[in-house]
């Protein structure tokens, strides 16, 4: 516990000594850790592999941005976006879980859902079509915009802590135990009288609501939303890959995954991106990724925990 | 014992890491060169144009430095700090932050409008003047101008030397009208076709809006605009629909892949038309495309940003570019990035101080630069939105299997051939 408190204290103090670029990297780490944690609830704990989580981010972002154009502050739009994402999550979850789609079939359903969102957003003029939405930079905090980059740092940190707090709560309650049981053996769980559909749906709703909140942050930090970028498969992969590397279904796995992957991507890009070898950084990134998957198949966090506990015993 | 040691090692590493992360800030003030952040999509789906932009910028920096750097400031040399967005929207702002942290005092970039808008926020937040070399969405500069007009931002740090999305459409409609008038024809059935993606939608929307506003004598069949999913596997049904509309002129907005399917299909279905005149898109003029399409693309016209090959310096730079890019054409991307660096060098010559971003902005606002290699309607300057109204497109036509500038008259190297000769 004291370690967690210390870590948070360090993270709170960090912006005072960091350069603008380093702050940006931390924002990315926190933000993707947040999205990864949101995914972790349904994908990690409940074992329902959603490969279309970008759609919830997109729905949340578009909702807040469109409401903003109509004069609603993103501070409210954020929750409207989260709520709409949760409703969509419930619908997708219901369709998938009610009809017993498991494994690959659920993956396909979620991918298809994200693709439908992308195609709709690309073709409906009212939401900007393929051009997307461009948000005017004002630097006004009431409009979820900040002249100082560090404000985004603290919001992203807060989001990450929020999602981790929610996940910790779930983990410690019966809800969390049910989810793990569903992941390990759904049929046995059902035979014991657990309302599998209800708990999977709840996990989906929590997860999509959180991802929806993240959409507003994305929109008002990047100042533009393009259908391909926010609903596309690459963003979904970015979200899923962090818990996989860090350890899916563990509380700190997504955070650890984000702390490993985001700087890795950045360092390799700024190191090799300057050279004439276009794309060398992507190869390095890919090789390191393969190495992690090969040598730490359970994810980095379980390995780290094992390492630490072994030491304590010794 | 081991745990104490490792904690020490950890602390050492952490301190060293923190030093690396924080040092660039202190290095900023004492630079003898002027660092310019050039952010483009050098990898990912837009890698090809992104690399063209980067090479264009590098060649221009070499040219400026070879000519003595920024002479009024004691020959300060330009130095590029390169950034790669990987064609990902969120990397626009990340890379802008990085190059600024590494000492960039101005920014240029970044080809696609989404990442460019991300860079805008960094420019405004950190007061770094930003010259957009390529990116067409009108909102990029207009939004900042609006924010300044409403008093939410004090200074506009974002300017653009590239045709805006809406000006693409306006110029195309203007050139269509002028060419038709010159050829003494008034087509009553112009059929617009487009690839249904970000680019195609923007271009077709801009073209139709400009057409409606201009109310020209010639007529677009507005109710029969035909779109195809990009990339298409087959366009025979689309072309037969066009054929049933009995068009005078076909006006396609293509991507290279769809142009390779569309143009042969138009030949196969033997459409009796005055010609193919595009409002602006790739697919018609690239060396590789012409080699594949051969006669099918002969006489096709398209309105695009184009280099001014009447200028001997353009020919010289294009030759060098060809050598250094393994035979590529000096085009929109390399050309506008090349010009951006020269505009920046001109701004730095005139600015009162290299260290004051607001002085640089003042110099940008007073720009009147006529040595660009692209085709302009007049000297490069920036209007109240921060755009260069003289950044215009040129109508090119494939004549003798080569793209040739044919309109406006002052840019034309040859007279256009329209209506096209009957086969």
XYZ file of N, CA and C in Angstrom, chain B residues 241-334:
282
model
N -23.226 3.112 -65.487
C -24.196 4.121 -65.012
C -23.864 5.483 -65.607
N -22.558 5.798 -65.632
C -22.133 7.067 -66.221
C -22.537 7.104 -67.688
N -22.319 5.989 -68.369
C -22.624 5.934 -69.805
C -24.105 6.213 -70.046
N -24.960 5.643 -69.188
C -26.400 5.834 -69.359
C -26.794 7.291 -69.134
N -25.939 8.062 -68.466
C -26.242 9.484 -68.245
C -25.849 10.341 -69.445
N -25.259 9.724 -70.465
C -24.814 10.415 -71.677
C -23.989 11.661 -71.342
N -22.836 11.469 -70.706
C -22.064 12.634 -70.262
C -21.311 13.321 -71.402
N -21.083 14.637 -71.241
C -20.176 15.364 -72.141
C -18.748 15.266 -71.605
N -18.661 15.423 -70.278
C -17.354 15.428 -69.627
C -17.437 14.536 -68.389
N -16.401 13.723 -68.175
C -16.339 12.955 -66.932
C -15.319 13.617 -66.029
N -15.743 13.820 -64.782
C -14.899 14.557 -63.854
C -14.603 13.670 -62.648
N -13.526 12.887 -62.718
C -13.272 11.913 -61.650
C -12.303 12.408 -60.576
N -12.579 12.017 -59.340
C -11.639 12.236 -58.236
C -11.159 10.845 -57.831
N -9.905 10.559 -58.138
C -9.409 9.194 -57.986
C -8.277 9.106 -56.973
N -7.929 7.899 -56.653
C -6.657 7.580 -56.016
C -5.884 6.790 -57.074
N -4.580 6.646 -56.930
C -3.840 5.916 -57.967
C -4.467 4.556 -58.291
N -4.884 3.791 -57.267
C -5.436 2.457 -57.504
C -6.728 2.531 -58.320
N -7.607 3.478 -57.993
C -8.881 3.526 -58.707
C -8.713 4.104 -60.109
N -7.743 5.018 -60.290
C -7.498 5.544 -61.635
C -7.089 4.408 -62.571
N -6.339 3.450 -62.039
C -5.892 2.319 -62.862
C -7.045 1.442 -63.320
N -8.153 1.485 -62.602
C -9.313 0.686 -63.008
C -10.277 1.534 -63.823
N -10.450 2.791 -63.401
C -11.455 3.658 -64.026
C -11.128 3.990 -65.485
N -9.915 4.445 -65.752
C -9.604 4.941 -67.098
C -9.696 3.836 -68.160
N -9.141 2.623 -67.919
C -9.328 1.563 -68.922
C -10.805 1.199 -69.111
N -11.585 1.277 -68.019
C -13.010 0.928 -68.111
C -13.743 1.938 -69.005
N -13.379 3.214 -68.898
C -13.999 4.246 -69.739
C -13.693 3.951 -71.212
N -12.459 3.500 -71.488
C -12.117 3.150 -72.870
C -12.911 1.929 -73.332
N -12.949 0.887 -72.479
C -13.622 -0.359 -72.861
C -15.086 -0.124 -73.184
N -15.740 0.709 -72.393
C -17.175 0.927 -72.607
C -17.433 2.000 -73.671
N -16.376 2.459 -74.326
C -16.454 3.391 -75.454
C -17.364 4.587 -75.196
N -17.042 5.334 -74.176
C -17.847 6.515 -73.883
C -17.498 7.630 -74.860
N -18.523 8.242 -75.412
C -18.308 9.309 -76.377
C -18.332 10.639 -75.618
N -17.162 11.101 -75.211
C -17.111 12.307 -74.375
C -16.129 13.326 -74.945
N -16.298 14.577 -74.466
C -15.374 15.632 -74.891
C -14.019 15.439 -74.224
N -14.052 14.898 -73.012
C -12.786 14.676 -72.322
C -12.977 14.309 -70.863
N -11.848 13.964 -70.244
C -11.831 13.674 -68.807
C -11.135 14.845 -68.137
N -11.872 15.535 -67.258
C -11.301 16.700 -66.576
C -11.559 16.551 -65.079
N -10.521 16.336 -64.310
C -10.678 16.087 -62.877
C -10.514 17.337 -62.047
N -11.307 17.467 -60.969
C -11.194 18.640 -60.105
C -9.950 18.624 -59.224
N -9.229 17.536 -59.198
C -8.006 17.522 -58.382
C -7.846 16.236 -57.619
N -6.893 15.423 -58.019
C -6.625 14.168 -57.317
C -5.366 13.533 -57.884
N -4.768 12.605 -57.117
C -3.642 11.864 -57.677
C -4.165 10.799 -58.631
N -3.264 10.125 -59.316
C -3.679 8.994 -60.150
C -3.465 9.223 -61.629
N -3.363 10.512 -62.049
C -3.289 10.807 -63.479
C -1.877 11.141 -63.952
N -1.090 11.742 -63.079
C 0.109 12.417 -63.584
C 1.427 11.781 -63.149
N 1.359 10.801 -62.226
C 2.600 10.225 -61.709
C 3.235 9.347 -62.789
N 4.581 9.335 -62.802
C 5.288 8.588 -63.843
C 4.827 7.124 -63.879
N 4.692 6.512 -62.709
C 4.280 5.107 -62.635
C 2.892 4.889 -63.207
N 1.995 5.826 -62.921
C 0.615 5.712 -63.406
C 0.566 5.811 -64.935
N 1.321 6.767 -65.462
C 1.300 6.963 -66.914
C 1.858 5.720 -67.601
N 2.908 5.127 -67.007
C 3.499 3.929 -67.601
C 2.478 2.793 -67.667
N 1.604 2.721 -66.678
C 0.601 1.646 -66.660
C -0.590 1.997 -67.563
N -1.047 3.246 -67.469
C -2.296 3.619 -68.153
C -2.100 3.943 -69.641
N -0.883 4.331 -69.999
C -0.534 4.648 -71.389
C -1.582 5.524 -72.092
N -2.161 5.041 -73.195
C -3.080 5.869 -73.987
C -4.362 6.230 -73.241
N -4.736 5.390 -72.269
C -5.988 5.666 -71.555
C -5.946 6.991 -70.801
N -4.740 7.430 -70.451
C -4.644 8.655 -69.662
C -4.263 9.858 -70.548
N -3.952 9.600 -71.822
C -3.588 10.693 -72.737
C -4.770 11.671 -72.840
N -4.480 12.941 -72.786
C -5.440 14.051 -72.841
C -6.232 14.261 -71.552
N -6.059 13.379 -70.542
C -6.792 13.605 -69.282
C -6.230 14.848 -68.606
N -7.137 15.656 -68.052
C -6.713 16.888 -67.380
C -7.065 16.791 -65.911
N -6.259 17.406 -65.077
C -6.570 17.426 -63.647
C -5.976 18.682 -63.022
N -6.716 19.240 -62.070
C -6.283 20.479 -61.429
C -5.629 20.135 -60.097
N -4.335 20.384 -59.973
C -3.581 20.014 -58.765
C -2.554 21.085 -58.443
N -2.078 21.098 -57.204
C -0.916 21.953 -56.932
C 0.234 21.452 -57.804
N 0.990 22.353 -58.392
C 1.971 21.938 -59.387
C 3.183 22.853 -59.333
N 4.333 22.289 -59.634
C 5.534 23.129 -59.625
C 5.571 23.986 -60.885
N 6.180 25.170 -60.756
C 6.268 26.089 -61.887
C 7.507 25.746 -62.720
N 7.318 24.947 -63.752
C 8.460 24.495 -64.554
C 8.905 25.536 -65.584
N 8.275 26.718 -65.547
C 8.782 27.804 -66.381
C 10.016 28.422 -65.726
N 10.133 28.171 -64.419
C 11.249 28.705 -63.647
C 12.449 27.762 -63.800
N 13.596 28.266 -64.325
C 14.753 27.373 -64.514
C 15.243 26.748 -63.210
N 15.057 27.474 -62.085
C 15.499 26.914 -60.799
C 14.682 25.681 -60.429
N 13.394 25.699 -60.791
C 12.545 24.539 -60.507
C 13.094 23.319 -61.236
N 13.474 23.531 -62.500
C 13.980 22.409 -63.297
C 15.253 21.860 -62.673
N 16.097 22.786 -62.222
C 17.363 22.396 -61.594
C 17.120 21.588 -60.312
N 16.234 22.114 -59.451
C 15.934 21.423 -58.191
C 15.255 20.081 -58.480
N 14.363 20.075 -59.476
C 13.656 18.837 -59.814
C 14.633 17.760 -60.280
N 15.666 18.180 -61.015
C 16.695 17.239 -61.471
C 17.415 16.617 -60.285
N 17.805 17.504 -59.344
C 18.526 17.024 -58.167
C 17.622 16.107 -57.336
N 16.369 16.514 -57.226
C 15.422 15.719 -56.449
C 15.270 14.325 -57.050
N 15.224 14.304 -58.374
C 15.069 13.031 -59.077
C 16.233 12.107 -58.731
N 17.439 12.676 -58.730
C 18.631 11.877 -58.423
C 18.568 11.325 -57.005
N 18.175 12.200 -56.074
C 18.248 11.795 -54.664
C 17.073 10.945 -54.220
N 16.020 10.866 -55.041
C 14.850 10.083 -54.623
C 14.674 8.848 -55.499
N 15.717 8.450 -56.174
C 15.628 7.308 -57.097
C 14.575 7.514 -58.168
N 14.624 8.654 -58.817
C 13.804 8.847 -60.009
C 12.413 9.402 -59.801
N 12.124 9.955 -58.607
C 10.765 10.477 -58.399
C 10.626 11.906 -58.937
N 9.366 12.267 -59.213
C 9.078 13.605 -59.735
C 9.042 14.616 -58.593
N 9.526 15.813 -58.852
C 9.402 16.924 -57.898
C 7.948 17.360 -57.949
N 7.188 17.014 -56.909
C 5.733 17.167 -57.005
C 5.181 18.077 -55.908
N 3.863 18.001 -55.720
C 3.177 18.791 -54.701
C 3.877 18.698 -53.354
N 4.178 17.461 -52.932
C 4.663 17.240 -51.575
C 6.084 17.766 -51.383
N 6.978 17.274 -52.237
C 8.357 17.744 -52.111
C 8.413 19.248 -52.370
